[in-house]
PDB file of C-alpha atoms in Angstrom:
ATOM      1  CA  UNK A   1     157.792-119.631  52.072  1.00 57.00           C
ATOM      2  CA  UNK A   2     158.206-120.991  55.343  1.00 77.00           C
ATOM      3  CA  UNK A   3     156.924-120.158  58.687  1.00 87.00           C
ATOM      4  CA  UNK A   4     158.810-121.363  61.838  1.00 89.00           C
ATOM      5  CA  UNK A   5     157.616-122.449  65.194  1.00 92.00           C
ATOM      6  CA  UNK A   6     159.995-122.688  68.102  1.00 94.00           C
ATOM      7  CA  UNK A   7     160.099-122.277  71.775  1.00 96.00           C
ATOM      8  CA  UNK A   8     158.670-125.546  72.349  1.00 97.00           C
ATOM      9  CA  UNK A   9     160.494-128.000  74.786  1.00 97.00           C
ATOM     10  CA  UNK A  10     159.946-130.530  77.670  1.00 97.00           C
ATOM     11  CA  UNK A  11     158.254-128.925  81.276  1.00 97.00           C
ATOM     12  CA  UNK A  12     157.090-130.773  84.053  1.00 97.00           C
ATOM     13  CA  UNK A  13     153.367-129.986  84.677  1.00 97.00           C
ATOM     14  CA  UNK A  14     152.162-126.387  86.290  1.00 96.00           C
ATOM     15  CA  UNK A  15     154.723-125.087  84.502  1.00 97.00           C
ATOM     16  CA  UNK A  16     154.922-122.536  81.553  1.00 97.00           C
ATOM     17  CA  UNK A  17     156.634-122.186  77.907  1.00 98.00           C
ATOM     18  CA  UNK A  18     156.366-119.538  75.013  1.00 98.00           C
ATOM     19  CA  UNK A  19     156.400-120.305  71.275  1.00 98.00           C
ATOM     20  CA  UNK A  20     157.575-118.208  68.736  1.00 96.00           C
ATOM     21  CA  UNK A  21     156.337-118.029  64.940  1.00 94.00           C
ATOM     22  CA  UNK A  22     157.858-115.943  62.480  1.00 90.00           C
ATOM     23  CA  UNK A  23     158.607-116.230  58.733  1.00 84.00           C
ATOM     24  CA  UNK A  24     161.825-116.985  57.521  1.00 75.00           C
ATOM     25  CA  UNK A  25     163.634-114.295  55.863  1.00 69.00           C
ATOM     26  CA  UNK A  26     163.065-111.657  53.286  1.00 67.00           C
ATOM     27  CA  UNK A  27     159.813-112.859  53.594  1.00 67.00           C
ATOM     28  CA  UNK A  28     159.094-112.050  57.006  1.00 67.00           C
ATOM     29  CA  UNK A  29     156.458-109.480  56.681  1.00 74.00           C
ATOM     30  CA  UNK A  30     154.626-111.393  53.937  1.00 75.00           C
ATOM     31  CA  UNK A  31     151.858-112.495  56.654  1.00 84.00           C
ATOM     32  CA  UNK A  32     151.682-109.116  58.170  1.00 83.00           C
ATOM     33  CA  UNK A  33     148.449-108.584  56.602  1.00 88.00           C
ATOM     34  CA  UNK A  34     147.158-112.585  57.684  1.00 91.00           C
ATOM     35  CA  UNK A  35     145.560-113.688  60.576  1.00 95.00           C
ATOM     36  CA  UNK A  36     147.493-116.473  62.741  1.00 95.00           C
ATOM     37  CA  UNK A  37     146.179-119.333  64.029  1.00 96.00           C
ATOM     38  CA  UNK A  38     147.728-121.876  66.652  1.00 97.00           C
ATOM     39  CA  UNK A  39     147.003-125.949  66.358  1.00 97.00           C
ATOM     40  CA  UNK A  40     148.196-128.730  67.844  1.00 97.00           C
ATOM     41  CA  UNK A  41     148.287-132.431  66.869  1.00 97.00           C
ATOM     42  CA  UNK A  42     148.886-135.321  69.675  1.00 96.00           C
ATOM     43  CA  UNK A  43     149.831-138.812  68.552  1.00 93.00           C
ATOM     44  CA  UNK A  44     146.435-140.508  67.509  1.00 94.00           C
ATOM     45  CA  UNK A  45     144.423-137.451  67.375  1.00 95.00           C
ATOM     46  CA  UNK A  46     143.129-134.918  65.063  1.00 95.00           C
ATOM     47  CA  UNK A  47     144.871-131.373  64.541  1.00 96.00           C
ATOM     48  CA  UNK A  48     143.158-129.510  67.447  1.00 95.00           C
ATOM     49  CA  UNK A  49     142.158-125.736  66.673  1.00 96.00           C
ATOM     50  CA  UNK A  50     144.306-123.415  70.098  1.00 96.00           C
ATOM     51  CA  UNK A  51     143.090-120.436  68.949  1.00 96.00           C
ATOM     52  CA  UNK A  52     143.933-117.386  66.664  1.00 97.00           C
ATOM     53  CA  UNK A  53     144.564-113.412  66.214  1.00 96.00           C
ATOM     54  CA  UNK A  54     143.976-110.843  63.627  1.00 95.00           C
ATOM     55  CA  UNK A  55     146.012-109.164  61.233  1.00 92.00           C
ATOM     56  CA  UNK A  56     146.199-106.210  63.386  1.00 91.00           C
ATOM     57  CA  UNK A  57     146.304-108.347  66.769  1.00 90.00           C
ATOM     58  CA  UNK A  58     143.194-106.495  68.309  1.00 93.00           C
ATOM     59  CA  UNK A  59     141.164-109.356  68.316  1.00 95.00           C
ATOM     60  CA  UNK A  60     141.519-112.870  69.722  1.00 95.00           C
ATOM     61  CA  UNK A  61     139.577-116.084  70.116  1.00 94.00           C
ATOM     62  CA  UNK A  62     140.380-119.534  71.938  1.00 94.00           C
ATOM     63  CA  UNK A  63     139.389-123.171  71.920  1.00 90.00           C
ATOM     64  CA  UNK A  64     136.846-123.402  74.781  1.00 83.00           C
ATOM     65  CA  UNK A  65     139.015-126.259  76.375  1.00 77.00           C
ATOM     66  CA  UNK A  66     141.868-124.013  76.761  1.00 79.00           C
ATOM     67  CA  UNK A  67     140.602-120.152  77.490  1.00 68.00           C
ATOM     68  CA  UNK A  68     142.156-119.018  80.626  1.00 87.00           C
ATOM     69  CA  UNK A  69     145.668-121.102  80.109  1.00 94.00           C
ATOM     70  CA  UNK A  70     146.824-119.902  76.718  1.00 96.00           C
ATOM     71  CA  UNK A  71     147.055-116.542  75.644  1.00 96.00           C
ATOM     72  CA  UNK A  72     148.082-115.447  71.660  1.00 97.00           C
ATOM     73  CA  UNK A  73     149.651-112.200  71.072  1.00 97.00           C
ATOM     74  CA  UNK A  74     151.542-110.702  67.983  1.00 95.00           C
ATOM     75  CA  UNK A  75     154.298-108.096  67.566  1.00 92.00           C
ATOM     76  CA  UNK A  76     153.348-105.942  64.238  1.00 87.00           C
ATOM     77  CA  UNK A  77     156.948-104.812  64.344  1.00 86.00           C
ATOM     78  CA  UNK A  78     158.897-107.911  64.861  1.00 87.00           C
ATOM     79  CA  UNK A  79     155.574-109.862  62.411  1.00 87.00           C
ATOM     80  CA  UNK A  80     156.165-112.473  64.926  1.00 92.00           C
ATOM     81  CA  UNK A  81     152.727-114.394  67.084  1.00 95.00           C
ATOM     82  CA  UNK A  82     153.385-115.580  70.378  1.00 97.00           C
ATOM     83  CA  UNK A  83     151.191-118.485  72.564  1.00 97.00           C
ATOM     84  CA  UNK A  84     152.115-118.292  76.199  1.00 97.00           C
ATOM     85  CA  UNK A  85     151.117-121.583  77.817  1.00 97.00           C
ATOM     86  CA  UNK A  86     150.302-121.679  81.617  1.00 97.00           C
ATOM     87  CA  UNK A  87     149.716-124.399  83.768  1.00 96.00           C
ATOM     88  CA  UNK A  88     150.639-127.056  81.642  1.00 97.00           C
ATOM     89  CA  UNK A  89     149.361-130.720  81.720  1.00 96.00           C
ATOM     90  CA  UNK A  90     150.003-133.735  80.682  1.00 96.00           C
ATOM     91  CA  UNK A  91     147.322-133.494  77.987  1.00 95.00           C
ATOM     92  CA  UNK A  92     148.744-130.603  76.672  1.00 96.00           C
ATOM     93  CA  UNK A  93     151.855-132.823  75.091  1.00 97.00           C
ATOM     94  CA  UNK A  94     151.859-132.115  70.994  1.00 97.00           C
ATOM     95  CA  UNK A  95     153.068-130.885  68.166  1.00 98.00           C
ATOM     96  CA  UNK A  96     152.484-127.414  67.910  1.00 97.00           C
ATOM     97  CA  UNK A  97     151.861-125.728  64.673  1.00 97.00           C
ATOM     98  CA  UNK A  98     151.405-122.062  63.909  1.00 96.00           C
ATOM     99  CA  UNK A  99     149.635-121.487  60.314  1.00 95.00           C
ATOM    100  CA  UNK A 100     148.722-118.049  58.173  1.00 94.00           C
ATOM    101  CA  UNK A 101     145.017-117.480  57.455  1.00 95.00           C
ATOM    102  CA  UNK A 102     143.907-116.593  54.310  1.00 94.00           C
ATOM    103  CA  UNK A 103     142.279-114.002  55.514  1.00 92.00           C
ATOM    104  CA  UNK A 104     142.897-111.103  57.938  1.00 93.00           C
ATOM    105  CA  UNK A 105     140.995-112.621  60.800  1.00 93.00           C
ATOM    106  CA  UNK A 106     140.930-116.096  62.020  1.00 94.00           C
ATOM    107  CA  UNK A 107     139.030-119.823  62.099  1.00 95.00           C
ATOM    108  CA  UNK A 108     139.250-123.000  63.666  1.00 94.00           C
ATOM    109  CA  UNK A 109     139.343-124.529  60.156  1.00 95.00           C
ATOM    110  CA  UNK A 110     142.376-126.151  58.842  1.00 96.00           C
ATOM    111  CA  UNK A 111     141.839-125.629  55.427  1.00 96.00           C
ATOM    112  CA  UNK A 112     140.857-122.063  55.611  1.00 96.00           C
ATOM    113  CA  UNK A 113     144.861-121.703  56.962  1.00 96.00           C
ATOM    114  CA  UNK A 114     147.271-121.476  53.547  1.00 92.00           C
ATOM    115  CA  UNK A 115     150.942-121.912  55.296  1.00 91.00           C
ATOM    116  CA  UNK A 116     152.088-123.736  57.828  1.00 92.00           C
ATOM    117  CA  UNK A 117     155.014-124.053  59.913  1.00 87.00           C
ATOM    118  CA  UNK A 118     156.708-127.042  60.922  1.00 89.00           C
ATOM    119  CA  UNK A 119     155.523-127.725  64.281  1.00 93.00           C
ATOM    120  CA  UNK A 120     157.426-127.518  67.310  1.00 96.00           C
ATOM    121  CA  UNK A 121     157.681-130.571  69.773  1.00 98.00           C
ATOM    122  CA  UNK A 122     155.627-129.873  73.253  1.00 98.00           C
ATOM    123  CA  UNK A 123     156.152-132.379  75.955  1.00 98.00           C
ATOM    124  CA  UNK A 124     154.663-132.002  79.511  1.00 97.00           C
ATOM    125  CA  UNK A 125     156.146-134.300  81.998  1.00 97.00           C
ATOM    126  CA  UNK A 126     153.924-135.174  85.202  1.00 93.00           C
TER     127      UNK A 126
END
């Protein structure tokens, strides 16, 4: 089972991008019943909690360091989670990873996450 990350990309900073993370598949509603969380890991540093969503998508929560600039979202029909970045900064370059909870609601715990996806590339230039 494999979850996939994309939309991720090179953007000078101030500006925006959207990544996508779906499962592969016939198994693209398995996580339909997870919550989703967002991460990112820059060179050198630990995997950095972004913030996640429900099962259900009614409920949100964010990294304090980021509230205001991100924003998660889900599409129960398409089982697809969404961050929209805004005002992008240097510090923001990373690997981006979306993971399944295994739970329906969220954490900023790596281990409580059970898949992963690969991790999509995030450069911001300045």
């Amino acid at each position: 089972v494999q979850l996939q990350a994309s939309g991720g990309g090179m953007v000078q900073a101030g500006g925006s991008l959207r990544l996508s993370c779906a499962a592969s598949g016939r198994m693209s509603r398995m996580f339909s019943n997870n919550g989703m969380g967002w991460f990112r890991q820059a060179p050198g540093k630990e995997r950095e909690f972004i913030g996640g969503i429900s099962w259900k998508g009614e409920s949100t929560v964010y990294g304090d360091s980021l509230k205001g600039r991100f924003t998660i979202s889900r599409d129960i029909v398409k089982n697809a989670v969404y961050l929209e970045m805004n005002s992008l900064k240097p510090d923001d370059t990373a690997v981006y990873y979306c993971a399944a909870h295994r739970g329906s609601y969220y954490s900023a715990s790596v281990s409580d996450y059970a898949y992963w996806g690969q991790g999509t590339q995030v450069t911001v230039s300045s």
